[in-house]
Short mmCIF file of C-alpha atoms and ligand atoms in Angstrom, two decimals:
data_model
loop_
_atom_site.label_atom_id
_atom_site.label_comp_id
_atom_site.label_asym_id
_atom_site.label_seq_id
_atom_site.Cartn_x
_atom_site.Cartn_y
_atom_site.Cartn_z
CA UNK X 1 0.00 0.00 0.00
CA UNK X 2 1.11 3.58 -0.69
CA UNK X 3 0.13 6.64 1.27
CA UNK X 4 1.24 10.25 0.62
CA UNK X 5 0.53 13.87 -0.30
CA UNK X 6 -1.24 15.48 -3.28
CA UNK X 7 1.74 15.12 -5.64
CA UNK X 8 1.95 11.46 -4.80
CA UNK X 9 -1.79 11.25 -5.25
CA UNK X 10 -1.58 12.38 -8.88
CA UNK X 11 1.20 9.88 -9.48
CA UNK X 12 -0.77 7.17 -7.80
CA UNK X 13 -3.75 7.86 -10.03
CA UNK X 14 -1.56 7.37 -13.10
CA UNK X 15 -0.36 4.09 -11.62
CA UNK X 16 -3.91 3.04 -10.93
CA UNK X 17 -4.95 3.74 -14.50
CA UNK X 18 -1.99 1.80 -15.79
CA UNK X 19 -2.69 -1.14 -13.47
CA UNK X 20 -6.36 -1.08 -14.35
CA UNK X 21 -5.56 -1.18 -18.07
CA UNK X 22 -3.13 -4.05 -17.54
CA UNK X 23 -5.79 -5.85 -15.58
CA UNK X 24 -8.37 -5.31 -18.31
CA UNK X 25 -5.91 -6.47 -20.96
CA UNK X 26 -4.92 -9.56 -18.99
CA UNK X 27 -8.50 -10.55 -18.37
CA UNK X 28 -9.31 -10.55 -22.07
CA UNK X 29 -9.63 -14.02 -23.52
CA UNK X 30 -8.84 -14.96 -27.09
CA UNK X 31 -11.99 -15.85 -29.03
CA UNK X 32 -12.36 -19.58 -29.37
CA UNK X 33 -15.35 -20.06 -31.58
CA UNK X 34 -16.24 -16.77 -33.19
CA UNK X 35 -14.24 -13.75 -34.18
CA UNK X 36 -15.09 -10.98 -31.79
CA UNK X 37 -14.78 -7.20 -32.09
CA UNK X 38 -11.81 -5.84 -30.22
CA UNK X 39 -12.51 -4.94 -26.62
CA UNK X 40 -13.04 -1.21 -26.17
CA UNK X 41 -10.23 0.43 -24.28
CA UNK X 42 -11.26 1.66 -20.88
CA UNK X 43 -10.05 5.14 -20.06
CA UNK X 44 -11.52 5.05 -16.59
CA UNK X 45 -9.91 4.03 -13.38
CA UNK X 46 -10.84 0.50 -12.42
CA UNK X 47 -13.63 0.90 -9.87
CA UNK X 48 -12.18 -1.78 -7.63
CA UNK X 49 -9.17 0.42 -7.21
CA UNK X 50 -10.81 3.81 -7.47
CA UNK X 51 -13.19 2.84 -4.73
CA UNK X 52 -10.27 2.75 -2.34
CA UNK X 53 -9.47 6.43 -2.84
CA UNK X 54 -11.16 7.98 0.14
CA UNK X 55 -11.32 11.74 0.67
CA UNK X 56 -8.01 13.63 0.64
CA UNK X 57 -6.02 10.63 1.81
CA UNK X 58 -5.86 7.49 -0.18
CA UNK X 59 -4.81 3.89 -0.17
CA UNK X 60 -3.61 2.14 -3.27
CA UNK X 61 -3.91 -1.60 -3.27
CA UNK X 62 -1.21 -3.34 -5.27
CA UNK X 63 -3.11 -6.59 -5.30
CA UNK X 64 -6.06 -5.32 -7.34
CA UNK X 65 -8.19 -7.72 -5.32
CA UNK X 66 -11.60 -6.39 -4.38
CA UNK X 67 -11.52 -5.19 -0.78
CA UNK X 68 -14.00 -6.84 1.57
CA UNK X 69 -16.03 -3.69 2.09
CA UNK X 70 -15.96 -1.81 -1.19
CA UNK X 71 -16.93 1.85 -1.36
CA UNK X 72 -19.25 2.28 -4.29
CA UNK X 73 -20.04 5.97 -3.92
CA UNK X 74 -17.70 7.11 -6.68
CA UNK X 75 -19.35 4.72 -9.10
CA UNK X 76 -22.84 5.93 -8.42
CA UNK X 77 -22.22 9.58 -7.76
CA UNK X 78 -22.87 9.21 -4.04
CA UNK X 79 -20.38 10.46 -1.53
CA UNK X 80 -19.82 7.04 -0.05
CA UNK X 81 -21.80 3.85 -0.03
CA UNK X 82 -20.49 0.56 1.19
CA UNK X 83 -21.64 -2.95 0.42
CA UNK X 84 -23.48 -3.34 3.68
CA UNK X 85 -25.57 -0.19 3.42
CA UNK X 86 -25.14 3.36 4.57
CA UNK X 87 -21.76 4.21 5.90
CA UNK X 88 -22.25 6.78 8.62
CA UNK X 89 -22.87 10.52 8.62
CA UNK X 90 -20.41 11.25 5.82
CA UNK X 91 -22.39 9.14 3.37
CA UNK X 92 -25.35 9.96 1.17
CA UNK X 93 -27.57 12.83 2.07
CA UNK X 94 -30.97 11.85 3.45
CA UNK X 95 -32.54 12.98 0.19
CA UNK X 96 -30.45 10.49 -1.77
CA UNK X 97 -31.21 7.57 0.58
CA UNK X 98 -34.77 7.38 -0.68
CA UNK X 99 -33.71 7.69 -4.30
CA UNK X 100 -32.16 5.41 -6.84
CA UNK X 101 -29.86 6.29 -9.68
CA UNK X 102 -31.67 4.93 -12.72
CA UNK X 103 -30.13 4.48 -16.14
CA UNK X 104 -33.34 3.75 -18.04
CA UNK X 105 -36.90 2.47 -17.72
CA UNK X 106 -38.41 0.88 -20.81
CA UNK X 107 -41.03 -1.59 -22.01
CA UNK X 108 -39.96 -4.55 -24.10
CA UNK X 109 -40.01 -8.33 -24.49
CA UNK X 110 -38.17 -10.20 -21.77
CA UNK X 111 -35.21 -11.85 -23.48
CA UNK X 112 -33.85 -13.99 -20.66
CA UNK X 113 -34.84 -16.45 -17.94
CA UNK X 114 -37.89 -18.71 -17.82
CA UNK X 115 -40.01 -15.56 -18.23
CA UNK X 116 -38.49 -14.99 -21.65
CA UNK X 117 -41.07 -13.70 -24.11
CA UNK X 118 -43.32 -11.85 -21.66
CA UNK X 119 -43.97 -8.13 -22.18
CA UNK X 120 -41.96 -6.57 -19.38
CA UNK X 121 -41.06 -3.20 -17.93
CA UNK X 122 -37.33 -2.99 -17.32
CA UNK X 123 -35.84 -0.81 -14.60
CA UNK X 124 -32.13 -0.52 -15.25
CA UNK X 125 -30.15 0.90 -12.35
CA UNK X 126 -26.89 2.78 -12.78
CA UNK X 127 -23.53 1.58 -11.60
CA UNK X 128 -21.66 -1.70 -11.51
CA UNK X 129 -18.56 -2.59 -9.54
CA UNK X 130 -17.64 -5.44 -11.91
CA UNK X 131 -16.20 -5.38 -15.43
CA UNK X 132 -17.21 -8.58 -17.22
CA UNK X 133 -15.46 -9.07 -20.55
CA UNK X 134 -18.77 -9.52 -22.39
CA UNK X 135 -20.71 -6.71 -20.69
CA UNK X 136 -23.31 -5.26 -23.06
CA UNK X 137 -24.53 -2.54 -20.72
CA UNK X 138 -21.39 -0.48 -20.24
CA UNK X 139 -23.55 2.61 -20.77
CA UNK X 140 -25.09 1.88 -17.37
CA UNK X 141 -21.80 2.13 -15.48
CA UNK X 142 -22.21 5.85 -14.84
CA UNK X 143 -25.10 7.42 -16.76
CA UNK X 144 -28.40 7.95 -15.06
CA UNK X 145 -30.57 10.26 -13.04
CA UNK X 146 -31.81 10.12 -9.49
CA UNK X 147 -35.47 9.18 -9.11
CA UNK X 148 -37.60 8.68 -6.03
CA UNK X 149 -39.32 5.35 -5.52
CA UNK X 150 -42.67 7.04 -6.17
CA UNK X 151 -41.41 8.40 -9.49
CA UNK X 152 -40.18 4.96 -10.52
CA UNK X 153 -43.47 3.31 -9.53
CA UNK X 154 -45.41 5.90 -11.51
CA UNK X 155 -43.24 5.28 -14.57
CA UNK X 156 -43.77 1.51 -14.29
CA UNK X 157 -47.53 1.83 -13.83
CA UNK X 158 -47.70 3.95 -16.98
CA UNK X 159 -46.93 0.84 -19.05
CA UNK X 160 -49.74 -1.28 -17.54
CA UNK X 161 -47.55 -4.40 -17.69
CA UNK X 162 -47.70 -7.44 -15.41
CA UNK X 163 -43.99 -8.22 -15.43
CA UNK X 164 -41.21 -6.00 -14.15
CA UNK X 165 -37.50 -6.77 -14.35
CA UNK X 166 -35.01 -4.97 -12.12
CA UNK X 167 -31.64 -5.08 -13.82
CA UNK X 168 -28.47 -3.08 -14.18
CA UNK X 169 -25.65 -2.47 -13.76
CA UNK X 170 -25.81 -4.14 -10.41
CA UNK X 171 -29.13 -3.24 -8.76
CA UNK X 172 -28.12 -4.43 -5.29
CA UNK X 173 -25.50 -1.69 -4.92
CA UNK X 174 -28.24 0.77 -4.03
CA UNK X 175 -30.00 0.16 -0.70
CA UNK X 176 -33.30 1.69 -1.81
CA UNK X 177 -33.68 -1.10 -4.36
CA UNK X 178 -35.03 -3.46 -1.69
CA UNK X 179 -37.93 -1.18 -0.83
CA UNK X 180 -38.63 -0.59 -4.51
CA UNK X 181 -38.87 -4.34 -5.21
CA UNK X 182 -41.11 -4.82 -2.17
CA UNK X 183 -43.45 -2.08 -3.36
CA UNK X 184 -43.57 -3.50 -6.88
CA UNK X 185 -44.56 -6.88 -5.41
CA UNK X 186 -47.17 -5.22 -3.19
CA UNK X 187 -48.82 -3.94 -6.37
CA UNK X 188 -49.31 -7.51 -7.56
CA UNK X 189 -46.64 -7.34 -10.24
CA UNK X 190 -44.44 -10.28 -11.22
CA UNK X 191 -41.00 -8.99 -10.33
CA UNK X 192 -37.65 -10.45 -11.34
CA UNK X 193 -34.16 -9.37 -10.39
CA UNK X 194 -31.05 -9.83 -12.52
CA UNK X 195 -27.96 -9.66 -10.36
CA UNK X 196 -24.27 -10.37 -10.81
CA UNK X 197 -24.27 -12.86 -7.94
CA UNK X 198 -21.57 -10.90 -6.16
CA UNK X 199 -23.97 -9.28 -3.70
CA UNK X 200 -25.90 -11.24 -1.08
CA UNK X 201 -29.58 -11.55 -2.00
CA UNK X 202 -30.70 -12.08 1.58
CA UNK X 203 -32.61 -8.78 1.75
CA UNK X 204 -34.46 -9.29 -1.53
CA UNK X 205 -38.21 -9.71 -1.07
CA UNK X 206 -38.94 -13.47 -1.30
CA UNK X 207 -41.69 -12.79 -3.85
CA UNK X 208 -39.04 -11.65 -6.34
CA UNK X 209 -37.73 -14.17 -8.85
CA UNK X 210 -33.95 -13.99 -8.58
CA UNK X 211 -31.79 -14.59 -11.64
CA UNK X 212 -28.34 -14.90 -10.13
CA UNK X 213 -25.23 -14.89 -12.30
CA UNK X 214 -22.36 -17.17 -11.51
CA UNK X 215 -19.29 -15.69 -13.16
CA UNK X 216 -17.13 -18.20 -14.99
CA UNK X 217 -13.32 -18.28 -15.21
CA UNK X 218 -13.34 -16.55 -18.60
CA UNK X 219 -15.89 -13.89 -17.66
CA UNK X 220 -13.16 -11.51 -16.55
CA UNK X 221 -14.62 -11.60 -13.02
CA UNK X 222 -13.97 -15.19 -11.90
CA UNK X 223 -14.12 -14.43 -8.19
CA UNK X 224 -17.37 -12.51 -8.26
CA UNK X 225 -19.77 -14.84 -6.55
CA UNK X 226 -21.11 -14.61 -3.04
CA UNK X 227 -21.36 -18.17 -1.73
CA UNK X 228 -24.21 -17.00 0.50
CA UNK X 229 -26.39 -16.93 -2.62
CA UNK X 230 -26.29 -20.72 -2.66
CA UNK X 231 -28.89 -20.40 0.12
CA UNK X 232 -31.38 -19.56 -2.61
CA UNK X 233 -31.22 -22.84 -4.45
CA UNK X 234 -34.95 -23.44 -4.94
CA UNK X 235 -37.50 -23.90 -7.67
CA UNK X 236 -38.02 -20.15 -8.14
CA UNK X 237 -34.42 -18.96 -8.32
CA UNK X 238 -32.50 -19.27 -11.58
CA UNK X 239 -28.72 -19.43 -11.82
CA UNK X 240 -27.15 -18.13 -15.00
CA UNK X 241 -23.74 -18.91 -16.45
CA UNK X 242 -22.54 -16.94 -19.47
CA UNK X 243 -20.35 -19.43 -21.31
CA UNK X 244 -17.30 -17.85 -22.97
CA UNK X 245 -15.26 -20.98 -23.75
CA UNK X 246 -15.10 -24.75 -23.51
CA UNK X 247 -13.29 -24.31 -20.21
CA UNK X 248 -16.24 -22.26 -18.94
CA UNK X 249 -18.67 -24.98 -20.01
CA UNK X 250 -16.97 -27.70 -18.01
CA UNK X 251 -16.39 -25.38 -15.07
CA UNK X 252 -20.11 -24.55 -15.01
CA UNK X 253 -21.04 -28.23 -15.23
CA UNK X 254 -18.82 -29.08 -12.26
CA UNK X 255 -20.01 -26.14 -10.20
CA UNK X 256 -23.69 -26.81 -10.84
CA UNK X 257 -23.34 -30.51 -10.04
CA UNK X 258 -21.21 -30.01 -6.93
CA UNK X 259 -23.58 -27.42 -5.48
CA UNK X 260 -26.74 -29.30 -6.38
CA UNK X 261 -28.11 -26.57 -8.61
CA UNK X 262 -29.51 -28.84 -11.30
CA UNK X 263 -31.78 -30.75 -8.96
CA UNK X 264 -33.59 -27.78 -7.45
CA UNK X 265 -33.16 -24.69 -9.65
CA UNK X 266 -33.27 -23.65 -13.25
CA UNK X 267 -29.70 -23.50 -14.54
CA UNK X 268 -29.28 -21.28 -17.57
CA UNK X 269 -26.36 -21.44 -19.98
CA UNK X 270 -26.11 -18.40 -22.19
CA UNK X 271 -23.51 -18.24 -24.99
CA UNK X 272 -21.36 -15.14 -24.74
CA UNK X 273 -22.75 -13.13 -27.63
CA UNK X 274 -20.40 -12.87 -30.63
CA UNK X 275 -17.92 -15.15 -28.89
CA UNK X 276 -19.53 -18.57 -28.64
CA UNK X 277 -21.70 -20.17 -31.31
CA UNK X 278 -25.22 -20.92 -30.15
CA UNK X 279 -25.13 -24.23 -32.04
CA UNK X 280 -21.84 -25.23 -30.39
CA UNK X 281 -23.32 -24.66 -26.94
CA UNK X 282 -26.50 -26.51 -27.86
CA UNK X 283 -24.50 -29.49 -29.07
CA UNK X 284 -22.31 -29.38 -26.00
CA UNK X 285 -25.34 -29.49 -23.69
CA UNK X 286 -26.67 -32.48 -25.62
CA UNK X 287 -23.42 -34.41 -25.99
CA UNK X 288 -22.53 -33.96 -22.31
CA UNK X 289 -26.05 -34.81 -21.18
CA UNK X 290 -26.19 -31.56 -19.22
CA UNK X 291 -29.32 -30.58 -17.34
CA UNK X 292 -28.79 -26.90 -18.14
CA UNK X 293 -31.33 -24.90 -20.09
CA UNK X 294 -29.96 -23.14 -23.19
CA UNK X 295 -30.76 -19.45 -23.02
CA UNK X 296 -30.43 -17.16 -26.00
CA UNK X 297 -30.85 -13.44 -25.44
CA UNK X 298 -34.11 -13.20 -27.34
CA UNK X 299 -34.05 -9.40 -27.61
CA UNK X 300 -30.78 -9.53 -29.55
CA UNK X 301 -32.41 -11.65 -32.23
CA UNK X 302 -35.56 -9.54 -32.45
CA UNK X 303 -33.78 -6.20 -32.58
CA UNK X 304 -30.24 -5.21 -33.45
CA UNK X 305 -27.84 -6.48 -30.75
CA UNK X 306 -26.67 -2.96 -30.03
CA UNK X 307 -30.14 -1.38 -29.77
CA UNK X 308 -30.77 0.14 -26.37
CA UNK X 309 -34.09 0.21 -24.55
CA UNK X 310 -35.31 -3.14 -25.91
S1 SF4 T 1 -22.19 -7.68 -13.72
FE1 SF4 T 1 -23.50 -7.22 -15.48
S2 SF4 T 1 -23.49 -4.98 -15.65
FE2 SF4 T 1 -21.77 -5.55 -14.31
S3 SF4 T 1 -20.00 -5.68 -15.70
FE3 SF4 T 1 -20.87 -7.75 -15.50
S4 SF4 T 1 -22.29 -7.95 -17.25
FE4 SF4 T 1 -21.85 -5.73 -16.98
#
């Protein structure tokens, strides 16, 4: 760790950017089945590292490992927000505590999970502390506006839909999300949550269908899974693996079998778009007698893969 004055701080920032770029470059996997567009260069400080810069003093972790209690405020535009909730008097103002930073709210066809195909209102929150190699919502990392829960509920009700999907970004970074999901359920809506799997789902309303990612070795975020989420192995919860390689496929098979996911939950295998052939994954599931359910991102086949708000 390095500690120092303002001059050192500027130097440390340059080091952080360099380390973050190295990290991004090292996490990139060669395409195995499809040619893939080159990964966009990040010109931002890696949030895992940036989150450790606190006030006028700072700590620079050389390990680039995620600290146990990450400060997410800089990602979301809050002053400070830790993974367990509000972080004392120096954290968000009271006004912000009852608000969420929302990237977009839109009405479309659900493209994932066992609810695929249903007309659904999507609430996409802003901010994510991870950087998966295949992320298709990078625009949600920072952009968004603060909305009260009442404003969000009014926007949802305007669509007169029965299904609502809370997605991101990582929705569970913002404490007010739990009350929002509860209030959506109270209105009789079918609510689903798409989460990275890195945050504990214990405070999620039990009426919410959880779609929990399990990040594979080639996702770029291989350590991003909270083992506590294995407490939600049940017939309602769905566990999703985005498969980026053959190695990922066998890793997912082993994980799902070892943890007993196949017997109690829906296990979804989704081919990393533009990286893994859908047919290859289908054949792999068949030839290996897997109990996983092939999931294609339906919306990417209906509309252009890069279209937002669908
Ligand atoms: S968890 Fe989701 S939003 Fe966050 S980087 Fe990964 S794919 Fe993107």
